[in-house]
Tab-separated table of N, CA, C and O in Angstrom:
chain	number	residue	atom	x	y	z
A	1	UNK	N	-15.491	3.997	3.979
A	1	UNK	CA	-14.653	2.833	4.151
A	1	UNK	C	-15.055	1.793	3.113
A	1	UNK	O	-16.221	1.663	2.764
A	2	UNK	N	-14.090	1.038	2.638
A	2	UNK	CA	-14.295	0.021	1.618
A	2	UNK	C	-13.881	-1.340	2.187
A	2	UNK	O	-12.932	-1.422	2.955
A	3	UNK	N	-14.590	-2.390	1.822
A	3	UNK	CA	-14.248	-3.730	2.315
A	3	UNK	C	-13.175	-4.344	1.414
A	3	UNK	O	-12.998	-3.940	0.258
A	4	UNK	N	-12.484	-5.346	1.919
A	4	UNK	CA	-11.459	-6.023	1.120
A	4	UNK	C	-12.090	-6.713	-0.086
A	4	UNK	O	-11.531	-6.697	-1.178
A	5	UNK	N	-13.265	-7.284	0.097
A	5	UNK	CA	-13.954	-7.960	-1.013
A	5	UNK	C	-14.278	-6.967	-2.115
A	5	UNK	O	-14.066	-7.243	-3.300
A	6	UNK	N	-14.788	-5.790	-1.746
A	6	UNK	CA	-15.124	-4.760	-2.717
A	6	UNK	C	-13.877	-4.262	-3.437
A	6	UNK	O	-13.875	-4.101	-4.659
A	7	UNK	N	-12.798	-4.028	-2.698
A	7	UNK	CA	-11.560	-3.552	-3.305
A	7	UNK	C	-11.038	-4.576	-4.310
A	7	UNK	O	-10.699	-4.221	-5.443
A	8	UNK	N	-10.986	-5.834	-3.937
A	8	UNK	CA	-10.469	-6.873	-4.832
A	8	UNK	C	-11.358	-7.012	-6.069
A	8	UNK	O	-10.859	-7.140	-7.191
A	9	UNK	N	-12.657	-6.951	-5.886
A	9	UNK	CA	-13.569	-7.058	-7.017
A	9	UNK	C	-13.376	-5.887	-7.988
A	9	UNK	O	-13.296	-6.080	-9.202
A	10	UNK	N	-13.296	-4.687	-7.464
A	10	UNK	CA	-13.090	-3.511	-8.310
A	10	UNK	C	-11.731	-3.560	-8.996
A	10	UNK	O	-11.600	-3.183	-10.168
A	11	UNK	N	-10.696	-4.048	-8.276
A	11	UNK	CA	-9.364	-4.206	-8.861
A	11	UNK	C	-9.419	-5.191	-10.032
A	11	UNK	O	-8.866	-4.938	-11.094
A	12	UNK	N	-10.078	-6.310	-9.847
A	12	UNK	CA	-10.192	-7.328	-10.907
A	12	UNK	C	-10.955	-6.810	-12.126
A	12	UNK	O	-10.759	-7.295	-13.236
A	13	UNK	N	-11.807	-5.820	-11.909
A	13	UNK	CA	-12.549	-5.206	-13.014
A	13	UNK	C	-11.748	-4.104	-13.703
A	13	UNK	O	-12.230	-3.470	-14.636
A	14	UNK	N	-10.513	-3.882	-13.241
A	14	UNK	CA	-9.625	-2.933	-13.902
A	14	UNK	C	-9.382	-1.634	-13.176
A	14	UNK	O	-8.568	-0.819	-13.609
A	15	UNK	N	-10.073	-1.398	-12.096
A	15	UNK	CA	-9.853	-0.159	-11.340
A	15	UNK	C	-8.510	-0.250	-10.610
A	15	UNK	O	-8.180	-1.282	-10.028
A	16	UNK	N	-7.738	0.812	-10.658
A	16	UNK	CA	-6.433	0.828	-9.991
A	16	UNK	C	-6.271	2.005	-9.036
A	16	UNK	O	-5.381	2.021	-8.225
A	17	UNK	N	-7.111	3.004	-9.144
A	17	UNK	CA	-6.973	4.223	-8.349
A	17	UNK	C	-7.865	4.151	-7.109
A	17	UNK	O	-9.080	4.265	-7.201
A	18	UNK	N	-7.219	3.952	-5.971
A	18	UNK	CA	-7.919	3.905	-4.696
A	18	UNK	C	-7.323	4.955	-3.748
A	18	UNK	O	-7.101	4.703	-2.577
A	19	UNK	N	-7.035	6.153	-4.295
A	19	UNK	CA	-6.471	7.256	-3.508
A	19	UNK	C	-7.349	7.584	-2.320
A	19	UNK	O	-8.569	7.625	-2.438
A	20	UNK	N	-6.717	7.808	-1.190
A	20	UNK	CA	-7.363	8.273	0.035
A	20	UNK	C	-8.420	7.322	0.587
A	20	UNK	O	-9.246	7.714	1.392
A	21	UNK	N	-8.412	6.072	0.183
A	21	UNK	CA	-9.374	5.097	0.671
A	21	UNK	C	-9.030	4.709	2.116
A	21	UNK	O	-7.875	4.747	2.512
A	22	UNK	N	-10.030	4.368	2.893
A	22	UNK	CA	-9.826	3.875	4.256
A	22	UNK	C	-10.081	2.374	4.257
A	22	UNK	O	-11.162	1.928	3.902
A	23	UNK	N	-9.069	1.600	4.631
A	23	UNK	CA	-9.174	0.139	4.642
A	23	UNK	C	-8.810	-0.414	6.010
A	23	UNK	O	-8.217	-1.468	6.113
A	24	UNK	N	-9.136	0.261	7.033
A	24	UNK	CA	-8.726	-0.127	8.375
A	24	UNK	C	-9.242	-1.512	8.765
A	24	UNK	O	-10.417	-1.831	8.582
A	25	UNK	N	-8.327	-2.344	9.279
A	25	UNK	CA	-8.649	-3.665	9.838
A	25	UNK	C	-9.221	-4.664	8.831
A	25	UNK	O	-10.081	-5.467	9.185
A	26	UNK	N	-8.763	-4.660	7.569
A	26	UNK	CA	-9.228	-5.652	6.604
A	26	UNK	C	-8.100	-6.636	6.281
A	26	UNK	O	-6.930	-6.373	6.534
A	27	UNK	N	-8.470	-7.770	5.709
A	27	UNK	CA	-7.525	-8.825	5.398
A	27	UNK	C	-7.316	-8.910	3.893
A	27	UNK	O	-8.227	-9.268	3.163
A	28	UNK	N	-6.112	-8.583	3.455
A	28	UNK	CA	-5.736	-8.692	2.052
A	28	UNK	C	-4.547	-9.643	1.902
A	28	UNK	O	-3.693	-9.460	1.037
A	29	UNK	N	-4.506	-10.663	2.739
A	29	UNK	CA	-3.427	-11.642	2.703
A	29	UNK	C	-3.317	-12.251	1.310
A	29	UNK	O	-4.316	-12.690	0.741
A	30	UNK	N	-2.106	-12.238	0.765
A	30	UNK	CA	-1.773	-12.843	-0.530
A	30	UNK	C	-2.563	-12.256	-1.699
A	30	UNK	O	-2.649	-12.868	-2.764
A	31	UNK	N	-3.113	-11.060	-1.544
A	31	UNK	CA	-3.870	-10.419	-2.630
A	31	UNK	C	-2.923	-9.971	-3.743
A	31	UNK	O	-1.807	-9.521	-3.489
A	32	UNK	N	-3.359	-10.096	-4.980
A	32	UNK	CA	-2.608	-9.632	-6.144
A	32	UNK	C	-3.092	-8.229	-6.471
A	32	UNK	O	-4.175	-8.055	-7.041
A	33	UNK	N	-2.294	-7.228	-6.089
A	33	UNK	CA	-2.677	-5.825	-6.261
A	33	UNK	C	-1.576	-5.047	-6.979
A	33	UNK	O	-1.325	-3.884	-6.673
A	34	UNK	N	-0.924	-5.687	-7.934
A	34	UNK	CA	0.160	-5.032	-8.670
A	34	UNK	C	-0.337	-3.745	-9.323
A	34	UNK	O	-1.402	-3.717	-9.930
A	35	UNK	N	0.449	-2.682	-9.165
A	35	UNK	CA	0.160	-1.416	-9.823
A	35	UNK	C	-0.978	-0.612	-9.223
A	35	UNK	O	-1.389	0.393	-9.795
A	36	UNK	N	-1.471	-1.001	-8.068
A	36	UNK	CA	-2.571	-0.279	-7.429
A	36	UNK	C	-2.083	1.066	-6.885
A	36	UNK	O	-0.939	1.200	-6.460
A	37	UNK	N	-2.937	2.057	-6.941
A	37	UNK	CA	-2.607	3.374	-6.393
A	37	UNK	C	-3.351	3.548	-5.074
A	37	UNK	O	-4.551	3.759	-5.048
A	38	UNK	N	-2.596	3.446	-3.989
A	38	UNK	CA	-3.138	3.621	-2.643
A	38	UNK	C	-2.556	4.871	-1.986
A	38	UNK	O	-2.422	4.942	-0.771
A	39	UNK	N	-2.222	5.851	-2.809
A	39	UNK	CA	-1.663	7.089	-2.283
A	39	UNK	C	-2.627	7.732	-1.295
A	39	UNK	O	-3.833	7.783	-1.532
A	40	UNK	N	-2.080	8.176	-0.187
A	40	UNK	CA	-2.813	8.863	0.873
A	40	UNK	C	-3.934	8.017	1.484
A	40	UNK	O	-4.858	8.546	2.089
A	41	UNK	N	-3.839	6.707	1.326
A	41	UNK	CA	-4.833	5.800	1.903
A	41	UNK	C	-4.475	5.495	3.351
A	41	UNK	O	-3.311	5.557	3.752
A	42	UNK	N	-5.478	5.128	4.131
A	42	UNK	CA	-5.267	4.675	5.504
A	42	UNK	C	-5.356	3.151	5.503
A	42	UNK	O	-6.437	2.593	5.349
A	43	UNK	N	-4.210	2.487	5.670
A	43	UNK	CA	-4.158	1.035	5.708
A	43	UNK	C	-3.818	0.540	7.109
A	43	UNK	O	-3.317	-0.563	7.290
A	44	UNK	N	-4.107	1.342	8.094
A	44	UNK	CA	-3.801	1.002	9.473
A	44	UNK	C	-4.519	-0.286	9.882
A	44	UNK	O	-5.740	-0.391	9.787
A	45	UNK	N	-3.752	-1.273	10.306
A	45	UNK	CA	-4.316	-2.533	10.764
A	45	UNK	C	-4.645	-3.524	9.660
A	45	UNK	O	-5.173	-4.591	9.923
A	46	UNK	N	-4.322	-3.196	8.410
A	46	UNK	CA	-4.604	-4.092	7.289
A	46	UNK	C	-3.557	-5.207	7.251
A	46	UNK	O	-2.382	-4.982	7.485
A	47	UNK	N	-4.001	-6.415	6.943
A	47	UNK	CA	-3.100	-7.550	6.793
A	47	UNK	C	-2.756	-7.700	5.318
A	47	UNK	O	-3.587	-8.101	4.522
A	48	UNK	N	-1.521	-7.353	4.955
A	48	UNK	CA	-1.025	-7.480	3.588
A	48	UNK	C	0.038	-8.568	3.481
A	48	UNK	O	0.811	-8.587	2.527
A	49	UNK	N	0.084	-9.477	4.438
A	49	UNK	CA	1.094	-10.535	4.438
A	49	UNK	C	1.013	-11.332	3.145
A	49	UNK	O	-0.048	-11.809	2.758
A	50	UNK	N	2.135	-11.423	2.447
A	50	UNK	CA	2.204	-12.199	1.223
A	50	UNK	C	1.538	-11.557	0.020
A	50	UNK	O	1.483	-12.154	-1.050
A	51	UNK	N	1.037	-10.334	0.155
A	51	UNK	CA	0.383	-9.652	-0.967
A	51	UNK	C	1.426	-9.179	-1.983
A	51	UNK	O	2.589	-8.978	-1.655
A	52	UNK	N	0.989	-8.991	-3.214
A	52	UNK	CA	1.858	-8.513	-4.289
A	52	UNK	C	1.451	-7.094	-4.650
A	52	UNK	O	0.420	-6.877	-5.288
A	53	UNK	N	2.254	-6.128	-4.219
A	53	UNK	CA	2.007	-4.717	-4.511
A	53	UNK	C	3.122	-4.135	-5.374
A	53	UNK	O	3.400	-2.938	-5.333
A	54	UNK	N	3.748	-4.976	-6.176
A	54	UNK	CA	4.823	-4.486	-7.049
A	54	UNK	C	4.315	-3.338	-7.913
A	54	UNK	O	3.229	-3.410	-8.488
A	55	UNK	N	5.125	-2.270	-7.980
A	55	UNK	CA	4.794	-1.141	-8.830
A	55	UNK	C	3.626	-0.297	-8.357
A	55	UNK	O	3.111	0.525	-9.098
A	56	UNK	N	3.231	-0.465	-7.126
A	56	UNK	CA	2.101	0.311	-6.599
A	56	UNK	C	2.556	1.699	-6.154
A	56	UNK	O	3.748	1.972	-6.063
A	57	UNK	N	1.605	2.559	-5.887
A	57	UNK	CA	1.903	3.886	-5.366
A	57	UNK	C	1.424	3.960	-3.923
A	57	UNK	O	0.238	3.789	-3.648
A	58	UNK	N	2.368	4.210	-3.024
A	58	UNK	CA	2.071	4.290	-1.600
A	58	UNK	C	2.535	5.641	-1.036
A	58	UNK	O	2.930	5.736	0.118
A	59	UNK	N	2.453	6.665	-1.843
A	59	UNK	CA	2.881	7.996	-1.425
A	59	UNK	C	1.860	8.555	-0.439
A	59	UNK	O	0.671	8.637	-0.729
A	60	UNK	N	2.327	8.892	0.749
A	60	UNK	CA	1.453	9.447	1.774
A	60	UNK	C	0.558	8.427	2.448
A	60	UNK	O	-0.341	8.785	3.191
A	61	UNK	N	0.791	7.152	2.209
A	61	UNK	CA	-0.048	6.089	2.764
A	61	UNK	C	0.334	5.810	4.211
A	61	UNK	O	1.500	5.814	4.568
A	62	UNK	N	-0.667	5.558	5.048
A	62	UNK	CA	-0.439	5.203	6.449
A	62	UNK	C	-0.386	3.684	6.564
A	62	UNK	O	-1.396	3.004	6.470
A	63	UNK	N	0.819	3.173	6.762
A	63	UNK	CA	1.061	1.734	6.893
A	63	UNK	C	1.569	1.390	8.297
A	63	UNK	O	2.088	0.302	8.510
A	64	UNK	N	1.412	2.290	9.250
A	64	UNK	CA	2.039	2.120	10.565
A	64	UNK	C	1.660	0.839	11.279
A	64	UNK	O	2.501	0.219	11.907
A	65	UNK	N	0.445	0.409	11.237
A	65	UNK	CA	0.027	-0.813	11.931
A	65	UNK	C	-0.327	-1.917	10.936
A	65	UNK	O	-1.101	-2.819	11.247
A	66	UNK	N	0.240	-1.846	9.745
A	66	UNK	CA	-0.048	-2.803	8.683
A	66	UNK	C	0.894	-3.995	8.776
A	66	UNK	O	2.078	-3.836	9.031
A	67	UNK	N	0.377	-5.190	8.536
A	67	UNK	CA	1.198	-6.398	8.519
A	67	UNK	C	1.789	-6.536	7.126
A	67	UNK	O	1.062	-6.666	6.138
A	68	UNK	N	3.121	-6.484	7.029
A	68	UNK	CA	3.812	-6.481	5.746
A	68	UNK	C	4.763	-7.670	5.564
A	68	UNK	O	5.592	-7.640	4.662
A	69	UNK	N	4.642	-8.715	6.357
A	69	UNK	CA	5.522	-9.869	6.217
A	69	UNK	C	5.337	-10.505	4.845
A	69	UNK	O	4.219	-10.834	4.453
A	70	UNK	N	6.449	-10.660	4.142
A	70	UNK	CA	6.509	-11.293	2.823
A	70	UNK	C	5.654	-10.584	1.777
A	70	UNK	O	5.270	-11.155	0.765
A	71	UNK	N	5.363	-9.307	2.002
A	71	UNK	CA	4.655	-8.504	1.004
A	71	UNK	C	5.658	-8.060	-0.048
A	71	UNK	O	6.742	-7.581	0.288
A	72	UNK	N	5.328	-8.225	-1.318
A	72	UNK	CA	6.215	-7.820	-2.395
A	72	UNK	C	5.942	-6.354	-2.720
A	72	UNK	O	4.900	-6.028	-3.294
A	73	UNK	N	6.882	-5.494	-2.341
A	73	UNK	CA	6.756	-4.055	-2.557
A	73	UNK	C	7.796	-3.531	-3.537
A	73	UNK	O	8.045	-2.328	-3.607
A	74	UNK	N	8.402	-4.419	-4.329
A	74	UNK	CA	9.431	-4.009	-5.281
A	74	UNK	C	8.880	-2.955	-6.239
A	74	UNK	O	7.781	-3.094	-6.770
A	75	UNK	N	9.662	-1.886	-6.402
A	75	UNK	CA	9.324	-0.782	-7.302
A	75	UNK	C	8.063	-0.022	-6.909
A	75	UNK	O	7.538	0.752	-7.709
A	76	UNK	N	7.558	-0.243	-5.701
A	76	UNK	CA	6.426	0.549	-5.214
A	76	UNK	C	6.944	1.939	-4.828
A	76	UNK	O	8.001	2.063	-4.216
A	77	UNK	N	6.213	2.964	-5.196
A	77	UNK	CA	6.603	4.341	-4.881
A	77	UNK	C	6.219	4.700	-3.458
A	77	UNK	O	5.134	4.354	-2.988
A	78	UNK	N	7.123	5.405	-2.781
A	78	UNK	CA	6.848	5.926	-1.442
A	78	UNK	C	7.564	7.256	-1.286
A	78	UNK	O	8.509	7.560	-2.007
A	79	UNK	N	7.111	8.049	-0.348
A	79	UNK	CA	7.755	9.313	-0.034
A	79	UNK	C	8.326	9.229	1.373
A	79	UNK	O	7.595	8.936	2.319
A	80	UNK	N	9.625	9.485	1.542
A	80	UNK	CA	10.217	9.438	2.886
A	80	UNK	C	9.547	10.396	3.860
A	80	UNK	O	9.475	10.139	5.043
A	81	UNK	N	9.042	11.505	3.355
A	81	UNK	CA	8.391	12.506	4.207
A	81	UNK	C	6.945	12.177	4.518
A	81	UNK	O	6.439	12.534	5.578
A	82	UNK	N	6.256	11.520	3.594
A	82	UNK	CA	4.812	11.399	3.715
A	82	UNK	C	4.296	9.995	4.012
A	82	UNK	O	3.227	9.845	4.588
A	83	UNK	N	5.005	8.965	3.589
A	83	UNK	CA	4.546	7.597	3.808
A	83	UNK	C	4.927	7.169	5.217
A	83	UNK	O	6.055	7.381	5.652
A	84	UNK	N	3.998	6.567	5.925
A	84	UNK	CA	4.210	6.112	7.305
A	84	UNK	C	4.317	4.596	7.318
A	84	UNK	O	3.403	3.903	6.874
A	85	UNK	N	5.444	4.092	7.841
A	85	UNK	CA	5.704	2.652	7.880
A	85	UNK	C	5.666	2.115	9.303
A	85	UNK	O	5.843	2.872	10.260
A	86	UNK	N	5.511	0.796	9.445
A	86	UNK	CA	5.617	0.187	10.773
A	86	UNK	C	7.038	0.388	11.319
A	86	UNK	O	7.978	0.564	10.544
A	87	UNK	N	7.193	0.345	12.640
A	87	UNK	CA	8.531	0.456	13.219
A	87	UNK	C	9.437	-0.641	12.653
A	87	UNK	O	8.990	-1.750	12.390
A	88	UNK	N	10.680	-0.305	12.443
A	88	UNK	CA	11.693	-1.246	11.958
A	88	UNK	C	11.468	-1.725	10.527
A	88	UNK	O	12.080	-2.692	10.105
A	89	UNK	N	10.576	-1.081	9.769
A	89	UNK	CA	10.424	-1.411	8.350
A	89	UNK	C	11.359	-0.518	7.549
A	89	UNK	O	11.453	0.680	7.807
A	90	UNK	N	12.052	-1.095	6.585
A	90	UNK	CA	13.020	-0.350	5.774
A	90	UNK	C	12.643	-0.462	4.297
A	90	UNK	O	12.832	-1.516	3.690
A	91	UNK	N	12.101	0.603	3.716
A	91	UNK	CA	11.649	0.537	2.331
A	91	UNK	C	12.757	0.182	1.338
A	91	UNK	O	12.501	-0.458	0.332
A	92	UNK	N	13.993	0.560	1.645
A	92	UNK	CA	15.096	0.237	0.750
A	92	UNK	C	15.308	-1.274	0.670
A	92	UNK	O	15.566	-1.817	-0.395
A	93	UNK	N	15.182	-1.949	1.791
A	93	UNK	CA	15.334	-3.405	1.815
A	93	UNK	C	14.201	-4.094	1.058
A	93	UNK	O	14.367	-5.199	0.546
A	94	UNK	N	13.047	-3.458	0.993
A	94	UNK	CA	11.908	-4.002	0.258
A	94	UNK	C	11.976	-3.638	-1.229
A	94	UNK	O	11.064	-3.942	-1.980
A	95	UNK	N	13.054	-2.968	-1.629
A	95	UNK	CA	13.291	-2.543	-3.018
A	95	UNK	C	12.216	-1.571	-3.516
A	95	UNK	O	11.812	-1.597	-4.671
A	96	UNK	N	11.776	-0.714	-2.601
A	96	UNK	CA	10.788	0.300	-2.962
A	96	UNK	C	11.471	1.471	-3.669
A	96	UNK	O	12.670	1.673	-3.531
A	97	UNK	N	10.703	2.250	-4.383
A	97	UNK	CA	11.193	3.373	-5.163
A	97	UNK	C	10.873	4.679	-4.436
A	97	UNK	O	9.708	5.038	-4.282
A	98	UNK	N	11.921	5.373	-4.033
A	98	UNK	CA	11.770	6.630	-3.298
A	98	UNK	C	11.453	7.766	-4.278
A	98	UNK	O	12.135	7.948	-5.270
A	99	UNK	N	10.396	8.511	-3.964
A	99	UNK	CA	10.029	9.678	-4.771
A	99	UNK	C	9.853	10.876	-3.855
A	99	UNK	O	9.538	10.738	-2.690
A	100	UNK	N	10.088	12.028	-4.414
A	100	UNK	CA	9.858	13.268	-3.677
A	100	UNK	C	8.446	13.720	-4.014
A	100	UNK	O	8.081	13.858	-5.175
A	101	UNK	N	7.655	13.926	-2.981
A	101	UNK	CA	6.264	14.327	-3.188
A	101	UNK	C	5.923	15.452	-2.228
A	101	UNK	O	6.534	15.601	-1.183
A	102	UNK	N	4.944	16.220	-2.601
A	102	UNK	CA	4.470	17.298	-1.744
A	102	UNK	C	3.128	16.890	-1.158
A	102	UNK	O	2.365	16.152	-1.770
A	103	UNK	N	2.832	17.367	0.031
A	103	UNK	CA	1.565	17.045	0.689
A	103	UNK	C	0.407	17.685	-0.075
A	103	UNK	O	0.542	18.758	-0.646
A	104	UNK	N	-0.715	17.007	-0.047
A	104	UNK	CA	-1.918	17.555	-0.690
A	104	UNK	C	-2.521	18.640	0.143
A	104	UNK	O	-2.480	18.676	1.300
């Protein structure tokens, strides 16, 4: 598991690949994470309210209990089959980019 402070610090140092990371119950409110790769990550319970994830990769990511109010997800990649969203979340309305992906 990685802390929000560690993730943000590593992101600021240029790291973008956080595949399969577990970030359960952390606060990333208003974080600038443009272009981050969180494919197959567990973000259950993460607060991403107001965060900027434009152009990120969320293929296979578990976002079911994630707070996504006012999160910028424009052009973020997701897979209809593999990405898990909170109830009543619509990736098309968030201007996300649908991709076809296969499970690992």
